[in-house]
C-alpha positions as semicolon CSV with decimal commas, in nm:
position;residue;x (nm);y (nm);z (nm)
1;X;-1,588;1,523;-0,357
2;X;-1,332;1,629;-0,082
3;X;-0,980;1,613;-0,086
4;X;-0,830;1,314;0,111
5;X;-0,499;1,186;0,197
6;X;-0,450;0,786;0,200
7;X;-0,175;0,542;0,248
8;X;-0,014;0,300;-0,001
9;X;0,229;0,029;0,006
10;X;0,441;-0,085;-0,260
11;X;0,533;-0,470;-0,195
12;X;0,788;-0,668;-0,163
13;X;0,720;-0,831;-0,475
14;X;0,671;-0,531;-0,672
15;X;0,974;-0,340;-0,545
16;X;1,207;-0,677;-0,613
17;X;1,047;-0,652;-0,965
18;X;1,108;-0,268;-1,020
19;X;0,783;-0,158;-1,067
20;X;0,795;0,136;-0,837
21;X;0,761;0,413;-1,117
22;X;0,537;0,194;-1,315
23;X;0,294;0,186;-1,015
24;X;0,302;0,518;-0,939
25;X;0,265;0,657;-1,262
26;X;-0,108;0,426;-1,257
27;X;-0,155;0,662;-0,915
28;X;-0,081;0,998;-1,088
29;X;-0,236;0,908;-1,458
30;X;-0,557;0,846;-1,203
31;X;-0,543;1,203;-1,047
32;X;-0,337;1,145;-0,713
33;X;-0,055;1,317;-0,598
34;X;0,252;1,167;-0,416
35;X;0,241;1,402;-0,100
36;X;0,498;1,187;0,115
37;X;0,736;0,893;-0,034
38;X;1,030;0,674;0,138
39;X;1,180;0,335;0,093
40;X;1,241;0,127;0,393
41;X;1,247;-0,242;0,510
42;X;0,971;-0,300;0,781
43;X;1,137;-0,472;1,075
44;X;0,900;-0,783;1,212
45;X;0,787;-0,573;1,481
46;X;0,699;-0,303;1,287
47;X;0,546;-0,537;1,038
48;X;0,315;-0,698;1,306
49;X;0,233;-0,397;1,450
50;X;0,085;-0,259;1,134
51;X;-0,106;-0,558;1,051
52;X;-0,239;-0,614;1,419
53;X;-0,559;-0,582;1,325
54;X;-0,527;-0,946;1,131
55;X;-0,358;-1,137;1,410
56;X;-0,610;-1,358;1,442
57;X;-0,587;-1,443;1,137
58;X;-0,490;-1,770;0,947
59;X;-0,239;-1,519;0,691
60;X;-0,112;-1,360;0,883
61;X;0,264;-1,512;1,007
62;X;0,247;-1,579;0,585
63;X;0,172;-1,142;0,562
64;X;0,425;-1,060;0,801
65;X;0,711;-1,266;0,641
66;X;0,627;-1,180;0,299
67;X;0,633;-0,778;0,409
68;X;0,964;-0,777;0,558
69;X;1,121;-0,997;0,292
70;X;1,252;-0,729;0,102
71;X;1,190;-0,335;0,044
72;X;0,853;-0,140;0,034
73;X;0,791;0,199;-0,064
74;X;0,518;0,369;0,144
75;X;0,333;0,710;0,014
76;X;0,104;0,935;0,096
77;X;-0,146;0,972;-0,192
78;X;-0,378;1,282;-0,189
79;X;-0,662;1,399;-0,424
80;X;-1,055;1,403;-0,502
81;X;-1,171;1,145;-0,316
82;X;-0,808;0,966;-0,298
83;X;-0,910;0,619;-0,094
84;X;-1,178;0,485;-0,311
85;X;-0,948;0,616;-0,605
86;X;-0,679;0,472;-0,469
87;X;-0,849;0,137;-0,422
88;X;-0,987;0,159;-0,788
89;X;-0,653;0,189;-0,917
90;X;-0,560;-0,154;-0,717
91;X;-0,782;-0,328;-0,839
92;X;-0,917;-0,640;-0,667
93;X;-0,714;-0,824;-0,345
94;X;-0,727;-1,139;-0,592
95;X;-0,555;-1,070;-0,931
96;X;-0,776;-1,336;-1,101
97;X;-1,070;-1,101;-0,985
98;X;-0,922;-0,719;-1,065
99;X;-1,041;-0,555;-1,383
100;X;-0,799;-0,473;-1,642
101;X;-0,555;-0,219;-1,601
102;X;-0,583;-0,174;-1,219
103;X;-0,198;-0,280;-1,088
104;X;-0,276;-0,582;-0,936
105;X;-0,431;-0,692;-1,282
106;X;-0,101;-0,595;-1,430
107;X;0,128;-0,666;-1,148
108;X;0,054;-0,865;-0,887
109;X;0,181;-1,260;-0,893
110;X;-0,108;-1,414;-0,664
111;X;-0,319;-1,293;-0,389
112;X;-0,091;-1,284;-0,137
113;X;0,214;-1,085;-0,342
114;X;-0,028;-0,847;-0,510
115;X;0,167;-0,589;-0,561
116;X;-0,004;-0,295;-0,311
117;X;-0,167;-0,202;-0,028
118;X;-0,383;0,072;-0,005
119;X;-0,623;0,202;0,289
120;X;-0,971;0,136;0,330
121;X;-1,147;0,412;0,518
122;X;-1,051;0,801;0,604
123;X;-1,012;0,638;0,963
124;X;-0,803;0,329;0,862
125;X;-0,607;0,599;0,621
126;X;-0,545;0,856;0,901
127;X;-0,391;0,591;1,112
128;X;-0,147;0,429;0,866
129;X;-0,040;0,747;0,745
130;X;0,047;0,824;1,112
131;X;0,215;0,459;1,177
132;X;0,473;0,563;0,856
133;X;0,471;0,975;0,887
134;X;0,530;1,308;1,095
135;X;0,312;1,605;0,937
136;X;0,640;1,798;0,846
137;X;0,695;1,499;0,577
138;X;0,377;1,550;0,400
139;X;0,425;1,780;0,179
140;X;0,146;1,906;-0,082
């Protein structure tokens, strides 16, 4: 399996919570490395840019508010095969669905604030990780 690089969020509702460490030690017990890691508050613009591709959506004014209502932490995870781990590690989008120990099992408090977000293809992955990070911040 190669090595890949792929993006994670850590919500609003998990950073209000102080989970951060918690949820990234489920990423490194898994095998992923934290390659690139900051704190920020995602302006609305920057929040609807990000999530363009679900404007048409019915969720998403509700995903926009809910990601700028308080701090996320956004990393670079790499390893073996690091977006399907990644989204292993998750769990389901819908807590009521994710097997046991994933983080939104463990974490999340609905569908909507479930703790993470996570990339879903090496394309999707090389684009977020672009939208958050210059190459001289990933570090390996």
């Amino acid at each position: 399996m190669a090595v890949e690089r792929t993006l994670s969020i850590i919500k609003p509702d998990a950073t209000r919570r102080n989970l951060t460490g918690k949820i990234i030690a489920k990423f490194e017990e898994a095998g992923l490395k934290v390659v690139a890691s900051r704190r920020l508050k995602l302006s609305q613009a920057d929040a609807e840019a990000f999530y363009g591709v679900h404007k048409e959506r019915p969720f998403f004014k509700d995903l926009v508010s809910f990601m700028i209502s308080g701090p996320v932490v956004v990393q670079v995870l790499e390893g073996e095969g690091a977006i399907q781990k990644n989204r292993d590690v998750m769990g389901a989008t819908n807590p009521a669905n994710a097997a046991p120990g994933t983080i939104r099992k463990e974490f999340a408090e609905s569908i909507e604030a479930n703790s993470v977000h996570g990339s879903d293809a090496p394309e999707t992955a090389a684009n977020e990780i672009k939208f958050f990070f210059r190459d001289l911040d990933i570090v390996g």
